[in-house]
mmCIF file of N, CA and C in Angstrom:
data_model
loop_
_atom_site.group_PDB
_atom_site.id
_atom_site.type_symbol
_atom_site.label_atom_id
_atom_site.label_comp_id
_atom_site.label_asym_id
_atom_site.label_seq_id
_atom_site.Cartn_x
_atom_site.Cartn_y
_atom_site.Cartn_z
ATOM 1 N N MET Z 205 -3.143 -16.801 -39.637
ATOM 2 C CA MET Z 205 -4.493 -17.121 -39.227
ATOM 3 C C MET Z 205 -5.458 -15.980 -39.511
ATOM 4 N N GLY Z 206 -4.950 -14.784 -39.678
ATOM 5 C CA GLY Z 206 -5.819 -13.660 -39.964
ATOM 6 C C GLY Z 206 -6.558 -13.815 -41.280
ATOM 7 N N SER Z 207 -5.954 -14.496 -42.238
ATOM 8 C CA SER Z 207 -6.613 -14.662 -43.536
ATOM 9 C C SER Z 207 -7.794 -15.616 -43.456
ATOM 10 N N MET Z 208 -7.876 -16.442 -42.431
ATOM 11 C CA MET Z 208 -9.017 -17.350 -42.297
ATOM 12 C C MET Z 208 -10.311 -16.574 -42.114
ATOM 13 N N LYS Z 209 -10.258 -15.430 -41.443
ATOM 14 C CA LYS Z 209 -11.465 -14.620 -41.266
ATOM 15 C C LYS Z 209 -11.966 -14.108 -42.605
ATOM 16 N N ARG Z 210 -11.047 -13.753 -43.501
ATOM 17 C CA ARG Z 210 -11.442 -13.249 -44.812
ATOM 18 C C ARG Z 210 -11.984 -14.366 -45.686
ATOM 19 N N ILE Z 211 -11.399 -15.555 -45.591
ATOM 20 C CA ILE Z 211 -11.787 -16.672 -46.445
ATOM 21 C C ILE Z 211 -13.034 -17.368 -45.917
ATOM 22 N N GLU Z 212 -13.177 -17.502 -44.616
ATOM 23 C CA GLU Z 212 -14.286 -18.196 -43.960
ATOM 24 C C GLU Z 212 -14.504 -19.598 -44.526
ATOM 25 N N PRO Z 213 -13.524 -20.500 -44.335
ATOM 26 C CA PRO Z 213 -13.652 -21.856 -44.884
ATOM 27 C C PRO Z 213 -14.749 -22.653 -44.179
ATOM 28 N N ASP Z 214 -15.341 -23.593 -44.899
ATOM 29 C CA ASP Z 214 -16.316 -24.512 -44.330
ATOM 30 C C ASP Z 214 -15.644 -25.762 -43.798
ATOM 31 N N LEU Z 215 -14.419 -26.033 -44.271
ATOM 32 C CA LEU Z 215 -13.677 -27.239 -43.909
ATOM 33 C C LEU Z 215 -12.207 -26.988 -44.185
ATOM 34 N N ILE Z 216 -11.355 -27.559 -43.353
ATOM 35 C CA ILE Z 216 -9.913 -27.481 -43.581
ATOM 36 C C ILE Z 216 -9.386 -28.892 -43.737
ATOM 37 N N ILE Z 217 -8.600 -29.099 -44.794
ATOM 38 C CA ILE Z 217 -7.856 -30.342 -44.967
ATOM 39 C C ILE Z 217 -6.409 -29.983 -44.683
ATOM 40 N N LEU Z 218 -5.857 -30.594 -43.657
ATOM 41 C CA LEU Z 218 -4.566 -30.182 -43.114
ATOM 42 C C LEU Z 218 -3.562 -31.314 -43.207
ATOM 43 N N ASP Z 219 -2.437 -31.053 -43.850
ATOM 44 C CA ASP Z 219 -1.354 -32.039 -43.907
ATOM 45 C C ASP Z 219 -0.491 -31.879 -42.658
ATOM 46 N N ILE Z 220 0.065 -32.958 -42.190
ATOM 47 C CA ILE Z 220 0.943 -32.899 -41.016
ATOM 48 C C ILE Z 220 2.334 -32.405 -41.423
ATOM 49 N N HIS Z 221 2.830 -32.860 -42.567
ATOM 50 C CA HIS Z 221 4.173 -32.485 -43.025
ATOM 51 C C HIS Z 221 4.110 -31.154 -43.767
ATOM 52 N N LEU Z 222 4.405 -30.086 -43.051
ATOM 53 C CA LEU Z 222 4.403 -28.747 -43.628
ATOM 54 C C LEU Z 222 5.744 -28.081 -43.344
ATOM 55 N N PRO Z 223 6.147 -27.135 -44.182
ATOM 56 C CA PRO Z 223 7.404 -26.433 -43.912
ATOM 57 C C PRO Z 223 7.289 -25.551 -42.659
ATOM 58 N N LYS Z 224 8.384 -25.373 -41.999
ATOM 59 C CA LYS Z 224 8.513 -24.530 -40.817
ATOM 60 C C LYS Z 224 7.849 -25.150 -39.590
ATOM 61 N N PHE Z 225 6.503 -25.250 -39.551
ATOM 62 C CA PHE Z 225 5.786 -25.867 -38.441
ATOM 63 C C PHE Z 225 4.986 -27.042 -38.980
ATOM 64 N N ASP Z 226 4.771 -28.053 -38.142
ATOM 65 C CA ASP Z 226 3.970 -29.184 -38.611
ATOM 66 C C ASP Z 226 2.482 -28.885 -38.474
ATOM 67 N N GLY Z 227 1.671 -29.738 -39.072
ATOM 68 C CA GLY Z 227 0.226 -29.541 -39.070
ATOM 69 C C GLY Z 227 -0.391 -29.547 -37.689
ATOM 70 N N ILE Z 228 0.200 -30.279 -36.756
ATOM 71 C CA ILE Z 228 -0.319 -30.323 -35.384
ATOM 72 C C ILE Z 228 -0.243 -28.933 -34.754
ATOM 73 N N TYR Z 229 0.817 -28.207 -35.032
ATOM 74 C CA TYR Z 229 0.949 -26.828 -34.545
ATOM 75 C C TYR Z 229 -0.222 -25.979 -35.052
ATOM 76 N N TYR Z 230 -0.499 -26.079 -36.355
ATOM 77 C CA TYR Z 230 -1.598 -25.302 -36.934
ATOM 78 C C TYR Z 230 -2.958 -25.784 -36.444
ATOM 79 N N LEU Z 231 -3.092 -27.093 -36.235
ATOM 80 C CA LEU Z 231 -4.339 -27.630 -35.690
ATOM 81 C C LEU Z 231 -4.645 -26.999 -34.337
ATOM 82 N N ARG Z 232 -3.645 -26.909 -33.482
ATOM 83 C CA ARG Z 232 -3.847 -26.285 -32.163
ATOM 84 C C ARG Z 232 -4.241 -24.813 -32.294
ATOM 85 N N LEU Z 233 -3.571 -24.087 -33.187
ATOM 86 C CA LEU Z 233 -3.903 -22.671 -33.394
ATOM 87 C C LEU Z 233 -5.330 -22.507 -33.899
ATOM 88 N N ILE Z 234 -5.709 -23.313 -34.867
ATOM 89 C CA ILE Z 234 -7.052 -23.216 -35.437
ATOM 90 C C ILE Z 234 -8.097 -23.520 -34.380
ATOM 91 N N ARG Z 235 -7.887 -24.567 -33.596
ATOM 92 C CA ARG Z 235 -8.866 -24.967 -32.579
ATOM 93 C C ARG Z 235 -9.042 -23.926 -31.482
ATOM 94 N N LYS Z 236 -8.024 -23.111 -31.227
ATOM 95 C CA LYS Z 236 -8.156 -22.061 -30.213
ATOM 96 C C LYS Z 236 -9.175 -21.001 -30.617
ATOM 97 N N LYS Z 237 -9.340 -20.773 -31.934
ATOM 98 C CA LYS Z 237 -10.189 -19.680 -32.403
ATOM 99 C C LYS Z 237 -11.417 -20.126 -33.177
ATOM 100 N N TYR Z 238 -11.366 -21.297 -33.793
ATOM 101 C CA TYR Z 238 -12.426 -21.679 -34.726
ATOM 102 C C TYR Z 238 -12.981 -23.066 -34.412
ATOM 103 N N ASN Z 239 -14.260 -23.231 -34.682
ATOM 104 C CA ASN Z 239 -14.911 -24.527 -34.529
ATOM 105 C C ASN Z 239 -15.441 -24.948 -35.896
ATOM 106 N N LEU Z 240 -14.526 -25.349 -36.746
ATOM 107 C CA LEU Z 240 -14.924 -25.803 -38.067
ATOM 108 C C LEU Z 240 -14.291 -27.171 -38.314
ATOM 109 N N PRO Z 241 -14.863 -27.954 -39.219
ATOM 110 C CA PRO Z 241 -14.343 -29.302 -39.439
ATOM 111 C C PRO Z 241 -12.916 -29.292 -39.990
ATOM 112 N N ILE Z 242 -12.103 -30.198 -39.456
ATOM 113 C CA ILE Z 242 -10.722 -30.349 -39.906
ATOM 114 C C ILE Z 242 -10.459 -31.825 -40.162
ATOM 115 N N ILE Z 243 -9.953 -32.122 -41.349
ATOM 116 C CA ILE Z 243 -9.513 -33.474 -41.689
ATOM 117 C C ILE Z 243 -8.008 -33.424 -41.858
ATOM 118 N N ILE Z 244 -7.311 -34.312 -41.177
ATOM 119 C CA ILE Z 244 -5.863 -34.412 -41.319
ATOM 120 C C ILE Z 244 -5.552 -35.427 -42.409
ATOM 121 N N LEU Z 245 -4.642 -35.062 -43.296
ATOM 122 C CA LEU Z 245 -4.068 -35.983 -44.274
ATOM 123 C C LEU Z 245 -2.616 -36.175 -43.884
ATOM 124 N N SER Z 246 -2.172 -37.415 -43.794
ATOM 125 C CA SER Z 246 -0.802 -37.623 -43.366
ATOM 126 C C SER Z 246 -0.250 -38.949 -43.853
ATOM 127 N N ALA Z 247 1.048 -38.961 -44.095
ATOM 128 C CA ALA Z 247 1.741 -40.212 -44.394
ATOM 129 C C ALA Z 247 2.018 -40.974 -43.101
ATOM 130 N N ARG Z 248 1.871 -40.304 -41.974
ATOM 131 C CA ARG Z 248 2.070 -40.962 -40.672
ATOM 132 C C ARG Z 248 0.841 -41.826 -40.378
ATOM 133 N N SER Z 249 1.022 -43.116 -40.500
ATOM 134 C CA SER Z 249 -0.117 -44.023 -40.359
ATOM 135 C C SER Z 249 -0.163 -44.735 -39.015
ATOM 136 N N GLU Z 250 0.767 -44.427 -38.128
ATOM 137 C CA GLU Z 250 0.783 -45.080 -36.828
ATOM 138 C C GLU Z 250 -0.494 -44.742 -36.052
ATOM 139 N N GLU Z 251 -1.000 -45.710 -35.358
ATOM 140 C CA GLU Z 251 -2.226 -45.513 -34.577
ATOM 141 C C GLU Z 251 -2.078 -44.361 -33.591
ATOM 142 N N SER Z 252 -0.915 -44.267 -32.949
ATOM 143 C CA SER Z 252 -0.710 -43.208 -31.951
ATOM 144 C C SER Z 252 -0.798 -41.821 -32.586
ATOM 145 N N GLU Z 253 -0.323 -41.658 -33.825
ATOM 146 C CA GLU Z 253 -0.408 -40.366 -34.517
ATOM 147 C C GLU Z 253 -1.859 -40.031 -34.856
ATOM 148 N N GLN Z 254 -2.623 -41.038 -35.280
ATOM 149 C CA GLN Z 254 -4.024 -40.815 -35.605
ATOM 150 C C GLN Z 254 -4.806 -40.426 -34.350
ATOM 151 N N ILE Z 255 -4.560 -41.122 -33.262
ATOM 152 C CA ILE Z 255 -5.223 -40.799 -31.992
ATOM 153 C C ILE Z 255 -4.858 -39.391 -31.550
ATOM 154 N N ARG Z 256 -3.589 -39.052 -31.649
ATOM 155 C CA ARG Z 256 -3.128 -37.709 -31.258
ATOM 156 C C ARG Z 256 -3.854 -36.632 -32.057
ATOM 157 N N GLY Z 257 -3.957 -36.818 -33.365
ATOM 158 C CA GLY Z 257 -4.630 -35.838 -34.211
ATOM 159 C C GLY Z 257 -6.090 -35.663 -33.837
ATOM 160 N N ILE Z 258 -6.773 -36.770 -33.606
ATOM 161 C CA ILE Z 258 -8.193 -36.709 -33.231
ATOM 162 C C ILE Z 258 -8.349 -36.067 -31.852
ATOM 163 N N GLU Z 259 -7.507 -36.454 -30.915
ATOM 164 C CA GLU Z 259 -7.616 -35.894 -29.557
ATOM 165 C C GLU Z 259 -7.297 -34.406 -29.517
ATOM 166 N N LEU Z 260 -6.499 -33.918 -30.443
ATOM 167 C CA LEU Z 260 -6.162 -32.494 -30.481
ATOM 168 C C LEU Z 260 -7.184 -31.669 -31.247
ATOM 169 N N GLY Z 261 -8.207 -32.338 -31.792
ATOM 170 C CA GLY Z 261 -9.289 -31.565 -32.381
ATOM 171 C C GLY Z 261 -9.637 -31.857 -33.824
ATOM 172 N N ALA Z 262 -8.915 -32.750 -34.485
ATOM 173 C CA ALA Z 262 -9.282 -33.092 -35.861
ATOM 174 C C ALA Z 262 -10.572 -33.908 -35.841
ATOM 175 N N ASP Z 263 -11.387 -33.720 -36.859
ATOM 176 C CA ASP Z 263 -12.630 -34.475 -36.977
ATOM 177 C C ASP Z 263 -12.403 -35.825 -37.631
ATOM 178 N N ASP Z 264 -11.347 -35.936 -38.422
ATOM 179 C CA ASP Z 264 -11.013 -37.194 -39.070
ATOM 180 C C ASP Z 264 -9.542 -37.179 -39.425
ATOM 181 N N TYR Z 265 -9.010 -38.352 -39.725
ATOM 182 C CA TYR Z 265 -7.589 -38.516 -40.041
ATOM 183 C C TYR Z 265 -7.510 -39.521 -41.169
ATOM 184 N N ILE Z 266 -6.952 -39.117 -42.285
ATOM 185 C CA ILE Z 266 -6.826 -39.989 -43.445
ATOM 186 C C ILE Z 266 -5.342 -40.189 -43.727
ATOM 187 N N THR Z 267 -4.947 -41.446 -43.882
ATOM 188 C CA THR Z 267 -3.541 -41.729 -44.152
ATOM 189 C C THR Z 267 -3.281 -41.815 -45.648
ATOM 190 N N LYS Z 268 -2.097 -41.365 -46.039
ATOM 191 C CA LYS Z 268 -1.661 -41.430 -47.436
ATOM 192 C C LYS Z 268 -1.039 -42.788 -47.684
ATOM 193 N N PRO Z 269 -1.174 -43.330 -48.854
ATOM 194 C CA PRO Z 269 -1.977 -42.859 -49.964
ATOM 195 C C PRO Z 269 -3.465 -43.071 -49.671
ATOM 196 N N PHE Z 270 -4.300 -42.270 -50.282
ATOM 197 C CA PHE Z 270 -5.737 -42.368 -50.058
ATOM 198 C C PHE Z 270 -6.448 -42.243 -51.394
ATOM 199 N N SER Z 271 -7.680 -42.680 -51.433
ATOM 200 C CA SER Z 271 -8.458 -42.528 -52.667
ATOM 201 C C SER Z 271 -9.329 -41.289 -52.539
ATOM 202 N N MET Z 272 -9.607 -40.671 -53.651
ATOM 203 C CA MET Z 272 -10.473 -39.495 -53.651
ATOM 204 C C MET Z 272 -11.878 -39.886 -53.199
ATOM 205 N N GLY Z 273 -12.299 -41.107 -53.503
ATOM 206 C CA GLY Z 273 -13.616 -41.570 -53.067
ATOM 207 C C GLY Z 273 -13.745 -41.559 -51.553
ATOM 208 N N ILE Z 274 -12.709 -42.033 -50.851
ATOM 209 C CA ILE Z 274 -12.712 -42.018 -49.379
ATOM 210 C C ILE Z 274 -12.735 -40.585 -48.877
ATOM 211 N N LEU Z 275 -11.912 -39.719 -49.450
ATOM 212 C CA LEU Z 275 -11.878 -38.319 -49.024
ATOM 213 C C LEU Z 275 -13.242 -37.664 -49.205
ATOM 214 N N PHE Z 276 -13.861 -37.835 -50.373
ATOM 215 C CA PHE Z 276 -15.171 -37.239 -50.620
ATOM 216 C C PHE Z 276 -16.239 -37.800 -49.686
ATOM 217 N N ALA Z 277 -16.181 -39.107 -49.405
ATOM 218 C CA ALA Z 277 -17.160 -39.721 -48.499
ATOM 219 C C ALA Z 277 -17.030 -39.142 -47.096
ATOM 220 N N LYS Z 278 -15.813 -38.936 -46.639
ATOM 221 C CA LYS Z 278 -15.603 -38.382 -45.297
ATOM 222 C C LYS Z 278 -16.029 -36.918 -45.223
ATOM 223 N N ILE Z 279 -15.756 -36.158 -46.276
ATOM 224 C CA ILE Z 279 -16.203 -34.765 -46.328
ATOM 225 C C ILE Z 279 -17.726 -34.715 -46.317
ATOM 226 N N ASN Z 280 -18.369 -35.540 -47.123
ATOM 227 C CA ASN Z 280 -19.833 -35.581 -47.156
ATOM 228 C C ASN Z 280 -20.414 -35.961 -45.803
ATOM 229 N N ALA Z 281 -19.789 -36.895 -45.103
ATOM 230 C CA ALA Z 281 -20.271 -37.306 -43.781
ATOM 231 C C ALA Z 281 -20.194 -36.152 -42.788
ATOM 232 N N ILE Z 282 -19.109 -35.402 -42.831
ATOM 233 C CA ILE Z 282 -18.959 -34.252 -41.926
ATOM 234 C C ILE Z 282 -20.053 -33.224 -42.193
ATOM 235 N N PHE Z 283 -20.292 -32.901 -43.467
ATOM 236 C CA PHE Z 283 -21.318 -31.904 -43.785
ATOM 237 C C PHE Z 283 -22.720 -32.425 -43.500
ATOM 238 N N ARG Z 284 -22.943 -33.717 -43.681
ATOM 239 C CA ARG Z 284 -24.244 -34.300 -43.363
ATOM 240 C C ARG Z 284 -24.532 -34.164 -41.858
ATOM 241 N N ARG Z 285 -23.542 -34.452 -41.024
ATOM 242 C CA ARG Z 285 -23.716 -34.298 -39.573
ATOM 243 C C ARG Z 285 -23.928 -32.835 -39.202
ATOM 244 N N LYS Z 286 -23.208 -31.941 -39.859
ATOM 245 C CA LYS Z 286 -23.339 -30.509 -39.586
ATOM 246 C C LYS Z 286 -24.744 -30.018 -39.924
ATOM 247 N N ILE Z 287 -25.268 -30.446 -41.056
ATOM 248 C CA ILE Z 287 -26.624 -30.051 -41.467
ATOM 249 C C ILE Z 287 -27.653 -30.635 -40.513
ATOM 250 N N GLN Z 288 -27.493 -31.906 -40.130
ATOM 251 C CA GLN Z 288 -28.447 -32.537 -39.218
ATOM 252 C C GLN Z 288 -28.444 -31.857 -37.857
ATOM 253 N N SER Z 289 -27.271 -31.472 -37.363
ATOM 254 C CA SER Z 289 -27.220 -30.822 -36.054
ATOM 255 C C SER Z 289 -27.842 -29.434 -36.105
ATOM 256 N N SER Z 290 -27.705 -28.733 -37.228
ATOM 257 C CA SER Z 290 -28.320 -27.408 -37.319
ATOM 258 C C SER Z 290 -29.835 -27.516 -37.440
ATOM 259 N N ILE Z 291 -30.329 -28.598 -38.026
ATOM 260 C CA ILE Z 291 -31.772 -28.813 -38.123
ATOM 261 C C ILE Z 291 -32.359 -29.106 -36.750
ATOM 262 N N LEU Z 292 -31.587 -29.765 -35.893
ATOM 263 C CA LEU Z 292 -32.080 -30.158 -34.582
ATOM 264 C C LEU Z 292 -32.067 -29.032 -33.562
ATOM 265 N N GLU Z 293 -31.483 -27.890 -33.891
ATOM 266 C CA GLU Z 293 -31.439 -26.769 -32.956
ATOM 267 C C GLU Z 293 -32.827 -26.166 -32.785
ATOM 268 N N GLU Z 294 -33.118 -25.721 -31.573
ATOM 269 C CA GLU Z 294 -34.392 -25.062 -31.305
ATOM 270 C C GLU Z 294 -34.371 -23.640 -31.837
ATOM 271 N N ILE Z 295 -35.519 -23.202 -32.312
ATOM 272 C CA ILE Z 295 -35.669 -21.824 -32.745
ATOM 273 C C ILE Z 295 -36.753 -21.214 -31.854
ATOM 274 N N ASN Z 296 -36.439 -20.130 -31.170
ATOM 275 C CA ASN Z 296 -37.375 -19.462 -30.277
ATOM 276 C C ASN Z 296 -37.836 -18.158 -30.897
ATOM 277 N N ILE Z 297 -39.162 -18.034 -31.057
ATOM 278 C CA ILE Z 297 -39.762 -16.799 -31.545
ATOM 279 C C ILE Z 297 -40.855 -16.443 -30.535
ATOM 280 N N GLY Z 298 -40.531 -15.503 -29.649
ATOM 281 C CA GLY Z 298 -41.458 -15.181 -28.569
ATOM 282 C C GLY Z 298 -41.692 -16.418 -27.707
ATOM 283 N N ASN Z 299 -42.962 -16.822 -27.547
ATOM 284 C CA ASN Z 299 -43.272 -18.014 -26.769
ATOM 285 C C ASN Z 299 -43.277 -19.286 -27.617
ATOM 286 N N LEU Z 300 -43.059 -19.153 -28.900
ATOM 287 C CA LEU Z 300 -43.071 -20.287 -29.820
ATOM 288 C C LEU Z 300 -41.689 -20.914 -29.881
ATOM 289 N N VAL Z 301 -41.625 -22.221 -29.702
ATOM 290 C CA VAL Z 301 -40.374 -22.965 -29.812
ATOM 291 C C VAL Z 301 -40.504 -23.959 -30.945
ATOM 292 N N LEU Z 302 -39.628 -23.860 -31.924
ATOM 293 C CA LEU Z 302 -39.637 -24.769 -33.064
ATOM 294 C C LEU Z 302 -38.493 -25.754 -32.945
#
């Protein structure tokens, strides 16, 4: 996880099936320290697995096989929401509120 500070990702695409530890383990670690968008990619298509991933902090869950069009659309949606939320933040300069 130390390398994440050096890389400073804007988004993480996380597979559940990983060697040694599964993606859920890494999802929990990432969520403890970082608030960045995470999309899970997984062959596990059961509803309970998708709910678990979202409840543990993933922003989206895509089941394999998937199309690149769906992946790109979901990534674009996440960044669109991120940009809109940053635009809606107040900016305070002295007594001026923007």
